[in-house]
Amino acid sequence: INFTVKNQGDTAASSSIMYIYVDGNMVGATMVDALNGGASFSGSYTIAAGAMSSGTHRIRVLADGNNAIAESDNNNNGYSRSVNIVSTPAADAPAALPMLDAAAPLAFEEVLDDAVDTFEFELSASGKVDIDLSFEDASNAQVALFDAAGNEFALNEALTSVDTLSAGLYQVAVIGNDDEVKSKYAVELGIA
């Protein structure tokens, strides 16, 4: 999806996170640069191919999704649109999500080439999850943890000893700033 966020106010707004929803479920997040009063920011976000089956779906984008910016009017932060998806049969069965359990911690090594990278995993049993984010070079990126319904558990530099989570699907988002582009990083997940 392509989007444009405009600061309708007269004062500057700091950078923020925009959430992307499909049929009421959060499927991702992306950074929006700081905006002077009246300024706009344009960007794009790719929704994973498996996020929508064939048929009509409602896509919603929500600027300042975590309500971090003090505003006089939050009612103009969202936009929704219905889209019709036509899919072709897959040649192969989809790959299973990585499974996180006590015997098998997960690790991802990537280069942050977008404002937000997301990783999905399945938690095999309830427990506390440790998430560590490390960069090859200095960075001020953050990591966020979401459940399948799009509920955000925390947003900071490293999530450790998060409250006990139920078994199920989760998404980790590594959120950088424009100066973090092309930074190599590693995310490690384990059961506490």
Short mmCIF file of N, CA and C in Angstrom, two decimals, residues 17-188:
data_model
loop_
_atom_site.label_atom_id
_atom_site.label_comp_id
_atom_site.label_asym_id
_atom_site.label_seq_id
_atom_site.Cartn_x
_atom_site.Cartn_y
_atom_site.Cartn_z
N ILE A 17 4.77 5.88 14.85
CA ILE A 17 4.54 4.57 14.25
C ILE A 17 3.13 4.54 13.67
N MET A 18 3.03 4.07 12.43
CA MET A 18 1.74 3.89 11.79
C MET A 18 1.43 2.40 11.77
N TYR A 19 0.24 2.02 12.24
CA TYR A 19 -0.17 0.62 12.24
C TYR A 19 -0.99 0.33 10.99
N ILE A 20 -0.86 -0.90 10.49
CA ILE A 20 -1.61 -1.35 9.32
C ILE A 20 -2.48 -2.52 9.75
N TYR A 21 -3.77 -2.45 9.44
CA TYR A 21 -4.73 -3.48 9.82
C TYR A 21 -5.39 -4.07 8.58
N VAL A 22 -5.70 -5.36 8.65
CA VAL A 22 -6.52 -6.03 7.64
C VAL A 22 -7.68 -6.66 8.39
N ASP A 23 -8.88 -6.28 8.06
CA ASP A 23 -10.09 -6.81 8.70
C ASP A 23 -10.04 -6.70 10.22
N GLY A 24 -9.50 -5.60 10.72
CA GLY A 24 -9.45 -5.35 12.16
C GLY A 24 -8.27 -5.97 12.87
N ASN A 25 -7.44 -6.74 12.18
CA ASN A 25 -6.26 -7.37 12.79
C ASN A 25 -5.00 -6.66 12.32
N MET A 26 -4.15 -6.25 13.28
CA MET A 26 -2.92 -5.58 12.89
C MET A 26 -1.99 -6.55 12.19
N VAL A 27 -1.49 -6.14 11.02
CA VAL A 27 -0.57 -6.99 10.25
C VAL A 27 0.81 -6.38 10.14
N GLY A 28 1.00 -5.16 10.63
CA GLY A 28 2.31 -4.55 10.54
C GLY A 28 2.34 -3.14 11.06
N ALA A 29 3.54 -2.58 11.02
CA ALA A 29 3.76 -1.21 11.47
C ALA A 29 4.91 -0.62 10.66
N THR A 30 4.90 0.69 10.52
CA THR A 30 5.99 1.36 9.81
C THR A 30 6.20 2.74 10.43
N MET A 31 7.42 3.23 10.31
CA MET A 31 7.76 4.53 10.89
C MET A 31 7.31 5.67 9.97
N VAL A 32 6.88 6.75 10.58
CA VAL A 32 6.56 7.99 9.88
C VAL A 32 7.53 9.04 10.42
N ASP A 33 8.23 9.72 9.52
CA ASP A 33 9.21 10.73 9.93
C ASP A 33 8.55 11.87 10.69
N ALA A 34 9.37 12.62 11.44
CA ALA A 34 8.89 13.83 12.10
C ALA A 34 8.35 14.79 11.04
N LEU A 35 7.28 15.49 11.39
CA LEU A 35 6.62 16.39 10.43
C LEU A 35 6.45 17.78 11.02
N ASN A 36 6.88 18.80 10.30
CA ASN A 36 6.57 20.18 10.68
C ASN A 36 5.08 20.42 10.45
N GLY A 37 4.54 21.47 11.05
CA GLY A 37 3.14 21.81 10.84
C GLY A 37 2.83 21.95 9.36
N GLY A 38 1.78 21.28 8.88
CA GLY A 38 1.37 21.34 7.49
C GLY A 38 2.16 20.45 6.54
N ALA A 39 3.22 19.80 7.02
CA ALA A 39 4.07 18.96 6.16
C ALA A 39 3.47 17.56 6.00
N SER A 40 3.92 16.86 4.94
CA SER A 40 3.44 15.50 4.64
C SER A 40 4.61 14.54 4.54
N PHE A 41 4.32 13.27 4.77
CA PHE A 41 5.28 12.18 4.61
C PHE A 41 4.60 11.10 3.79
N SER A 42 5.25 10.64 2.72
CA SER A 42 4.71 9.56 1.89
C SER A 42 5.59 8.34 2.02
N GLY A 43 4.97 7.18 2.00
CA GLY A 43 5.71 5.93 2.10
C GLY A 43 4.90 4.78 1.53
N SER A 44 5.42 3.59 1.72
CA SER A 44 4.72 2.39 1.26
C SER A 44 4.96 1.27 2.25
N TYR A 45 4.08 0.30 2.24
CA TYR A 45 4.19 -0.88 3.10
C TYR A 45 3.65 -2.07 2.31
N THR A 46 4.36 -3.18 2.36
CA THR A 46 3.92 -4.38 1.67
C THR A 46 3.27 -5.32 2.67
N ILE A 47 2.04 -5.67 2.43
CA ILE A 47 1.33 -6.62 3.28
C ILE A 47 1.70 -8.02 2.80
N ALA A 48 2.05 -8.90 3.73
CA ALA A 48 2.45 -10.27 3.38
C ALA A 48 1.37 -10.94 2.55
N ALA A 49 1.81 -11.71 1.57
CA ALA A 49 0.89 -12.36 0.64
C ALA A 49 -0.15 -13.22 1.35
N GLY A 50 0.22 -13.89 2.42
CA GLY A 50 -0.71 -14.78 3.11
C GLY A 50 -1.65 -14.08 4.07
N ALA A 51 -1.55 -12.76 4.20
CA ALA A 51 -2.37 -12.04 5.18
C ALA A 51 -3.83 -11.92 4.76
N MET A 52 -4.10 -12.10 3.46
CA MET A 52 -5.47 -11.95 2.97
C MET A 52 -5.81 -13.07 2.00
N SER A 53 -6.94 -13.71 2.25
CA SER A 53 -7.44 -14.73 1.33
C SER A 53 -8.22 -14.04 0.21
N SER A 54 -8.66 -14.81 -0.76
CA SER A 54 -9.48 -14.24 -1.83
C SER A 54 -10.76 -13.66 -1.23
N GLY A 55 -11.20 -12.54 -1.80
CA GLY A 55 -12.43 -11.91 -1.33
C GLY A 55 -12.20 -10.45 -0.99
N THR A 56 -13.22 -9.84 -0.40
CA THR A 56 -13.16 -8.43 -0.04
C THR A 56 -12.62 -8.29 1.38
N HIS A 57 -11.68 -7.37 1.54
CA HIS A 57 -11.06 -7.12 2.84
C HIS A 57 -11.01 -5.62 3.09
N ARG A 58 -11.01 -5.26 4.37
CA ARG A 58 -10.92 -3.86 4.77
C ARG A 58 -9.50 -3.60 5.27
N ILE A 59 -8.80 -2.70 4.60
CA ILE A 59 -7.46 -2.29 5.02
C ILE A 59 -7.59 -0.96 5.74
N ARG A 60 -6.93 -0.84 6.88
CA ARG A 60 -6.96 0.41 7.65
C ARG A 60 -5.53 0.78 8.02
N VAL A 61 -5.19 2.05 7.84
CA VAL A 61 -3.91 2.58 8.32
C VAL A 61 -4.23 3.57 9.43
N LEU A 62 -3.41 3.56 10.47
CA LEU A 62 -3.65 4.42 11.63
C LEU A 62 -2.35 5.12 12.00
N ALA A 63 -2.26 6.41 11.66
CA ALA A 63 -1.09 7.20 12.01
C ALA A 63 -1.05 7.37 13.53
N ASP A 64 0.15 7.47 14.08
CA ASP A 64 0.34 7.56 15.53
C ASP A 64 -0.45 6.46 16.22
N GLY A 65 -0.26 5.23 15.72
CA GLY A 65 -1.03 4.08 16.19
C GLY A 65 -0.91 3.81 17.67
N ASN A 66 0.25 4.12 18.26
CA ASN A 66 0.40 3.86 19.69
C ASN A 66 0.11 5.11 20.52
N ASN A 67 -0.47 6.15 19.88
CA ASN A 67 -0.92 7.37 20.56
C ASN A 67 0.20 8.04 21.35
N ALA A 68 1.39 8.11 20.75
CA ALA A 68 2.55 8.69 21.42
C ALA A 68 2.63 10.21 21.27
N ILE A 69 1.92 10.77 20.30
CA ILE A 69 1.98 12.21 20.04
C ILE A 69 0.75 12.89 20.63
N ALA A 70 0.98 13.94 21.43
CA ALA A 70 -0.14 14.71 21.98
C ALA A 70 -0.79 15.49 20.84
N GLU A 71 -2.09 15.29 20.68
CA GLU A 71 -2.81 15.93 19.57
C GLU A 71 -4.10 16.55 20.07
N SER A 72 -4.55 17.57 19.36
CA SER A 72 -5.84 18.17 19.70
C SER A 72 -6.98 17.37 19.09
N ASP A 73 -6.71 16.57 18.04
CA ASP A 73 -7.75 15.78 17.37
C ASP A 73 -7.16 14.46 16.90
N ASN A 74 -7.51 13.37 17.56
CA ASN A 74 -7.07 12.03 17.14
C ASN A 74 -8.01 11.40 16.12
N ASN A 75 -9.13 12.06 15.83
CA ASN A 75 -10.14 11.47 14.95
C ASN A 75 -9.76 11.47 13.48
N ASN A 76 -8.68 12.16 13.11
CA ASN A 76 -8.29 12.21 11.71
C ASN A 76 -7.01 11.40 11.44
N ASN A 77 -6.70 10.45 12.31
CA ASN A 77 -5.47 9.68 12.18
C ASN A 77 -5.62 8.42 11.34
N GLY A 78 -6.83 8.01 11.02
CA GLY A 78 -7.02 6.74 10.32
C GLY A 78 -7.67 6.89 8.97
N TYR A 79 -7.43 5.89 8.13
CA TYR A 79 -8.06 5.81 6.82
C TYR A 79 -8.33 4.35 6.52
N SER A 80 -9.52 4.05 6.02
CA SER A 80 -9.90 2.67 5.69
C SER A 80 -10.33 2.59 4.24
N ARG A 81 -10.08 1.42 3.66
CA ARG A 81 -10.49 1.19 2.27
C ARG A 81 -10.74 -0.30 2.09
N SER A 82 -11.78 -0.63 1.33
CA SER A 82 -12.05 -2.03 1.00
C SER A 82 -11.34 -2.39 -0.29
N VAL A 83 -10.76 -3.59 -0.31
CA VAL A 83 -10.07 -4.08 -1.51
C VAL A 83 -10.56 -5.48 -1.81
N ASN A 84 -10.53 -5.86 -3.08
CA ASN A 84 -10.90 -7.21 -3.48
C ASN A 84 -9.63 -7.96 -3.87
N ILE A 85 -9.39 -9.10 -3.25
CA ILE A 85 -8.20 -9.90 -3.49
C ILE A 85 -8.58 -11.13 -4.30
N VAL A 86 -7.85 -11.35 -5.37
CA VAL A 86 -8.01 -12.55 -6.19
C VAL A 86 -6.69 -13.29 -6.12
N SER A 87 -6.69 -14.48 -5.53
CA SER A 87 -5.44 -15.22 -5.38
C SER A 87 -5.42 -16.42 -6.32
N THR A 88 -4.22 -16.82 -6.66
CA THR A 88 -4.03 -18.01 -7.49
C THR A 88 -3.58 -19.13 -6.58
N PRO A 89 -3.90 -20.38 -6.90
CA PRO A 89 -3.49 -21.49 -6.05
C PRO A 89 -1.97 -21.56 -5.95
N ALA A 90 -1.49 -21.84 -4.77
CA ALA A 90 -0.05 -21.96 -4.55
C ALA A 90 0.45 -23.30 -5.08
N ALA A 91 1.65 -23.28 -5.63
CA ALA A 91 2.24 -24.52 -6.15
C ALA A 91 2.66 -25.43 -5.01
N ASP A 92 3.16 -24.85 -3.93
CA ASP A 92 3.62 -25.63 -2.79
C ASP A 92 2.87 -25.18 -1.55
N ALA A 93 2.84 -26.03 -0.56
CA ALA A 93 2.21 -25.68 0.71
C ALA A 93 3.04 -24.57 1.37
N PRO A 94 2.40 -23.64 2.09
CA PRO A 94 3.16 -22.58 2.73
C PRO A 94 4.07 -23.14 3.83
N ALA A 95 5.18 -22.49 4.03
CA ALA A 95 6.12 -22.91 5.07
C ALA A 95 5.51 -22.62 6.43
N ALA A 96 5.75 -23.51 7.39
CA ALA A 96 5.25 -23.31 8.74
C ALA A 96 6.03 -22.19 9.41
N LEU A 97 5.38 -21.48 10.33
CA LEU A 97 6.07 -20.45 11.08
C LEU A 97 7.08 -21.09 12.01
N PRO A 98 8.18 -20.40 12.29
CA PRO A 98 9.15 -20.96 13.24
C PRO A 98 8.48 -21.17 14.59
N MET A 99 8.82 -22.27 15.26
CA MET A 99 8.25 -22.61 16.56
C MET A 99 9.25 -22.23 17.65
N LEU A 100 8.80 -21.49 18.65
CA LEU A 100 9.63 -21.12 19.79
C LEU A 100 9.23 -21.98 20.97
N ASP A 101 10.16 -22.77 21.47
CA ASP A 101 9.92 -23.53 22.70
C ASP A 101 11.21 -23.54 23.51
N ALA A 102 11.14 -24.09 24.73
CA ALA A 102 12.28 -24.05 25.64
C ALA A 102 13.51 -24.72 25.06
N ALA A 103 13.32 -25.74 24.23
CA ALA A 103 14.45 -26.48 23.68
C ALA A 103 15.02 -25.83 22.42
N ALA A 104 14.31 -24.88 21.85
CA ALA A 104 14.75 -24.33 20.56
C ALA A 104 14.56 -22.81 20.51
N PRO A 105 15.55 -22.05 21.00
CA PRO A 105 15.46 -20.60 20.83
C PRO A 105 15.54 -20.24 19.35
N LEU A 106 15.06 -19.07 18.99
CA LEU A 106 15.07 -18.62 17.60
C LEU A 106 16.03 -17.45 17.45
N ALA A 107 16.65 -17.34 16.29
CA ALA A 107 17.53 -16.21 15.99
C ALA A 107 17.32 -15.79 14.55
N PHE A 108 17.26 -14.50 14.33
CA PHE A 108 17.13 -13.93 12.99
C PHE A 108 18.27 -12.94 12.82
N GLU A 109 18.98 -13.01 11.70
CA GLU A 109 19.99 -12.01 11.37
C GLU A 109 19.59 -11.36 10.06
N GLU A 110 19.47 -10.06 10.06
CA GLU A 110 18.97 -9.34 8.90
C GLU A 110 19.69 -8.01 8.76
N VAL A 111 19.40 -7.34 7.69
CA VAL A 111 19.83 -5.96 7.48
C VAL A 111 18.57 -5.12 7.46
N LEU A 112 18.53 -4.11 8.32
CA LEU A 112 17.36 -3.24 8.41
C LEU A 112 17.37 -2.32 7.20
N ASP A 113 16.61 -2.72 6.15
CA ASP A 113 16.58 -1.93 4.92
C ASP A 113 15.23 -1.26 4.72
N ASP A 114 14.34 -1.42 5.64
CA ASP A 114 13.07 -0.71 5.68
C ASP A 114 13.00 -0.03 7.03
N ALA A 115 11.99 0.78 7.23
CA ALA A 115 11.82 1.40 8.55
C ALA A 115 11.41 0.37 9.58
N VAL A 116 10.73 -0.72 9.15
CA VAL A 116 10.27 -1.76 10.06
C VAL A 116 10.47 -3.13 9.40
N ASP A 117 11.09 -4.06 10.13
CA ASP A 117 11.15 -5.46 9.72
C ASP A 117 10.29 -6.24 10.70
N THR A 118 9.53 -7.22 10.21
CA THR A 118 8.70 -8.02 11.10
C THR A 118 9.02 -9.50 10.95
N PHE A 119 8.92 -10.21 12.06
CA PHE A 119 9.14 -11.65 12.10
C PHE A 119 7.98 -12.28 12.86
N GLU A 120 7.44 -13.34 12.32
CA GLU A 120 6.35 -14.04 13.00
C GLU A 120 6.88 -15.34 13.57
N PHE A 121 6.34 -15.74 14.72
CA PHE A 121 6.71 -17.02 15.29
C PHE A 121 5.52 -17.56 16.07
N GLU A 122 5.56 -18.84 16.34
CA GLU A 122 4.52 -19.49 17.13
C GLU A 122 5.12 -19.92 18.45
N LEU A 123 4.47 -19.57 19.55
CA LEU A 123 4.90 -19.97 20.89
C LEU A 123 4.21 -21.29 21.21
N SER A 124 5.01 -22.34 21.48
CA SER A 124 4.44 -23.68 21.64
C SER A 124 3.66 -23.86 22.93
N ALA A 125 4.06 -23.17 24.00
CA ALA A 125 3.37 -23.28 25.28
C ALA A 125 3.47 -21.94 25.99
N SER A 126 2.61 -21.69 26.96
CA SER A 126 2.66 -20.41 27.64
C SER A 126 3.98 -20.26 28.39
N GLY A 127 4.45 -19.03 28.50
CA GLY A 127 5.69 -18.77 29.20
C GLY A 127 6.14 -17.34 28.98
N LYS A 128 7.23 -16.99 29.65
CA LYS A 128 7.83 -15.67 29.45
C LYS A 128 8.82 -15.76 28.31
N VAL A 129 8.86 -14.73 27.49
CA VAL A 129 9.73 -14.70 26.32
C VAL A 129 10.76 -13.60 26.49
N ASP A 130 12.03 -13.92 26.27
CA ASP A 130 13.10 -12.92 26.24
C ASP A 130 13.40 -12.59 24.80
N ILE A 131 13.45 -11.31 24.48
CA ILE A 131 13.78 -10.86 23.13
C ILE A 131 14.95 -9.90 23.24
N ASP A 132 16.04 -10.23 22.58
CA ASP A 132 17.22 -9.37 22.58
C ASP A 132 17.51 -8.90 21.18
N LEU A 133 17.76 -7.61 21.03
CA LEU A 133 18.06 -6.99 19.75
C LEU A 133 19.47 -6.44 19.82
N SER A 134 20.34 -6.85 18.90
CA SER A 134 21.71 -6.32 18.88
C SER A 134 22.07 -5.88 17.48
N PHE A 135 22.82 -4.78 17.40
CA PHE A 135 23.24 -4.23 16.12
C PHE A 135 24.75 -4.34 15.98
N GLU A 136 25.19 -4.52 14.73
CA GLU A 136 26.61 -4.58 14.42
C GLU A 136 27.26 -3.22 14.68
N ASP A 137 26.52 -2.16 14.46
CA ASP A 137 27.02 -0.81 14.71
C ASP A 137 26.06 -0.12 15.68
N ALA A 138 26.38 1.07 16.10
CA ALA A 138 25.53 1.80 17.04
C ALA A 138 24.16 2.04 16.41
N SER A 139 23.13 1.89 17.21
CA SER A 139 21.78 2.05 16.69
C SER A 139 20.83 2.42 17.81
N ASN A 140 19.76 3.12 17.45
CA ASN A 140 18.73 3.41 18.44
C ASN A 140 17.40 2.82 18.00
N ALA A 141 17.45 1.72 17.29
CA ALA A 141 16.22 1.04 16.87
C ALA A 141 15.55 0.43 18.09
N GLN A 142 14.29 0.09 17.91
CA GLN A 142 13.51 -0.51 18.99
C GLN A 142 12.90 -1.81 18.51
N VAL A 143 12.42 -2.60 19.46
CA VAL A 143 11.74 -3.84 19.13
C VAL A 143 10.38 -3.83 19.81
N ALA A 144 9.37 -4.32 19.11
CA ALA A 144 8.01 -4.39 19.66
C ALA A 144 7.50 -5.81 19.49
N LEU A 145 6.63 -6.23 20.40
CA LEU A 145 6.03 -7.57 20.36
C LEU A 145 4.52 -7.42 20.27
N PHE A 146 3.92 -8.13 19.31
CA PHE A 146 2.48 -8.08 19.09
C PHE A 146 1.93 -9.50 19.10
N ASP A 147 0.68 -9.66 19.58
CA ASP A 147 0.03 -10.96 19.45
C ASP A 147 -0.73 -11.00 18.13
N ALA A 148 -1.39 -12.13 17.84
CA ALA A 148 -2.07 -12.31 16.56
C ALA A 148 -3.18 -11.29 16.34
N ALA A 149 -3.73 -10.74 17.42
CA ALA A 149 -4.81 -9.75 17.30
C ALA A 149 -4.26 -8.33 17.14
N GLY A 150 -2.93 -8.18 17.16
CA GLY A 150 -2.33 -6.86 16.98
C GLY A 150 -2.13 -6.09 18.27
N ASN A 151 -2.32 -6.74 19.44
CA ASN A 151 -2.09 -6.07 20.71
C ASN A 151 -0.60 -5.93 20.94
N GLU A 152 -0.15 -4.71 21.24
CA GLU A 152 1.27 -4.45 21.48
C GLU A 152 1.57 -4.68 22.95
N PHE A 153 2.60 -5.49 23.23
CA PHE A 153 2.98 -5.78 24.60
C PHE A 153 3.99 -4.77 25.13
N ALA A 154 4.94 -4.36 24.29
CA ALA A 154 5.95 -3.42 24.73
C ALA A 154 6.70 -2.90 23.53
N LEU A 155 7.37 -1.78 23.72
CA LEU A 155 8.20 -1.18 22.67
C LEU A 155 9.40 -0.57 23.36
N ASN A 156 10.59 -1.13 23.14
CA ASN A 156 11.81 -0.58 23.71
C ASN A 156 13.02 -1.18 23.01
N GLU A 157 14.22 -0.96 23.55
CA GLU A 157 15.43 -1.44 22.90
C GLU A 157 15.61 -2.95 23.03
N ALA A 158 15.13 -3.52 24.10
CA ALA A 158 15.19 -4.97 24.28
C ALA A 158 14.06 -5.38 25.20
N LEU A 159 13.35 -6.41 24.82
CA LEU A 159 12.26 -6.92 25.65
C LEU A 159 12.80 -8.13 26.39
N THR A 160 12.79 -8.06 27.70
CA THR A 160 13.24 -9.20 28.48
C THR A 160 12.22 -9.48 29.56
N SER A 161 12.01 -10.76 29.82
CA SER A 161 11.07 -11.21 30.84
C SER A 161 9.71 -10.54 30.68
N VAL A 162 9.21 -10.59 29.47
CA VAL A 162 7.87 -10.08 29.19
C VAL A 162 6.88 -10.90 30.02
N ASP A 163 5.74 -10.31 30.37
CA ASP A 163 4.73 -11.05 31.11
C ASP A 163 4.47 -12.40 30.44
N THR A 164 3.98 -13.35 31.21
CA THR A 164 3.70 -14.68 30.67
C THR A 164 2.72 -14.57 29.50
N LEU A 165 3.09 -15.17 28.40
CA LEU A 165 2.28 -15.15 27.19
C LEU A 165 1.62 -16.50 26.98
N SER A 166 0.45 -16.49 26.39
CA SER A 166 -0.23 -17.74 26.05
C SER A 166 0.40 -18.33 24.81
N ALA A 167 0.25 -19.64 24.63
CA ALA A 167 0.70 -20.27 23.39
C ALA A 167 -0.06 -19.63 22.24
N GLY A 168 0.61 -19.48 21.10
CA GLY A 168 -0.06 -18.89 19.95
C GLY A 168 0.90 -18.18 19.03
N LEU A 169 0.33 -17.40 18.10
CA LEU A 169 1.11 -16.68 17.10
C LEU A 169 1.47 -15.29 17.61
N TYR A 170 2.71 -14.87 17.33
CA TYR A 170 3.20 -13.56 17.73
C TYR A 170 4.02 -12.95 16.61
N GLN A 171 4.19 -11.64 16.68
CA GLN A 171 4.98 -10.92 15.68
C GLN A 171 5.95 -10.00 16.43
N VAL A 172 7.22 -10.05 16.03
CA VAL A 172 8.23 -9.15 16.55
C VAL A 172 8.52 -8.13 15.46
N ALA A 173 8.49 -6.85 15.80
CA ALA A 173 8.80 -5.79 14.84
C ALA A 173 10.07 -5.08 15.28
N VAL A 174 11.05 -4.98 14.39
CA VAL A 174 12.26 -4.20 14.63
C VAL A 174 12.03 -2.86 13.93
N ILE A 175 12.02 -1.79 14.72
CA ILE A 175 11.62 -0.48 14.22
C ILE A 175 12.84 0.44 14.26
N GLY A 176 13.26 0.90 13.10
CA GLY A 176 14.41 1.79 13.00
C GLY A 176 14.00 3.18 12.60
N ASN A 177 14.98 4.03 12.48
CA ASN A 177 14.78 5.38 11.95
C ASN A 177 15.52 5.46 10.63
N ASP A 178 15.31 6.52 9.88
CA ASP A 178 15.95 6.63 8.57
C ASP A 178 17.46 6.46 8.65
N ASP A 179 18.09 6.91 9.74
CA ASP A 179 19.54 6.77 9.83
C ASP A 179 19.96 5.34 10.14
N GLU A 180 19.00 4.44 10.40
CA GLU A 180 19.32 3.05 10.69
C GLU A 180 19.31 2.19 9.43
N VAL A 181 18.94 2.77 8.29
CA VAL A 181 18.83 1.99 7.06
C VAL A 181 20.15 1.31 6.76
N LYS A 182 20.07 0.05 6.38
CA LYS A 182 21.21 -0.80 6.03
C LYS A 182 22.06 -1.19 7.24
N SER A 183 21.51 -1.14 8.45
CA SER A 183 22.22 -1.60 9.64
C SER A 183 21.99 -3.09 9.82
N LYS A 184 23.06 -3.86 10.00
CA LYS A 184 22.94 -5.30 10.23
C LYS A 184 22.60 -5.52 11.71
N TYR A 185 21.64 -6.41 11.96
CA TYR A 185 21.23 -6.66 13.33
C TYR A 185 20.88 -8.12 13.53
N ALA A 186 20.72 -8.50 14.78
CA ALA A 186 20.30 -9.85 15.13
C ALA A 186 19.20 -9.75 16.19
N VAL A 187 18.20 -10.61 16.07
CA VAL A 187 17.14 -10.72 17.06
C VAL A 187 17.18 -12.14 17.59
N GLU A 188 17.23 -12.29 18.91
CA GLU A 188 17.21 -13.61 19.52
C GLU A 188 16.01 -13.70 20.43
#
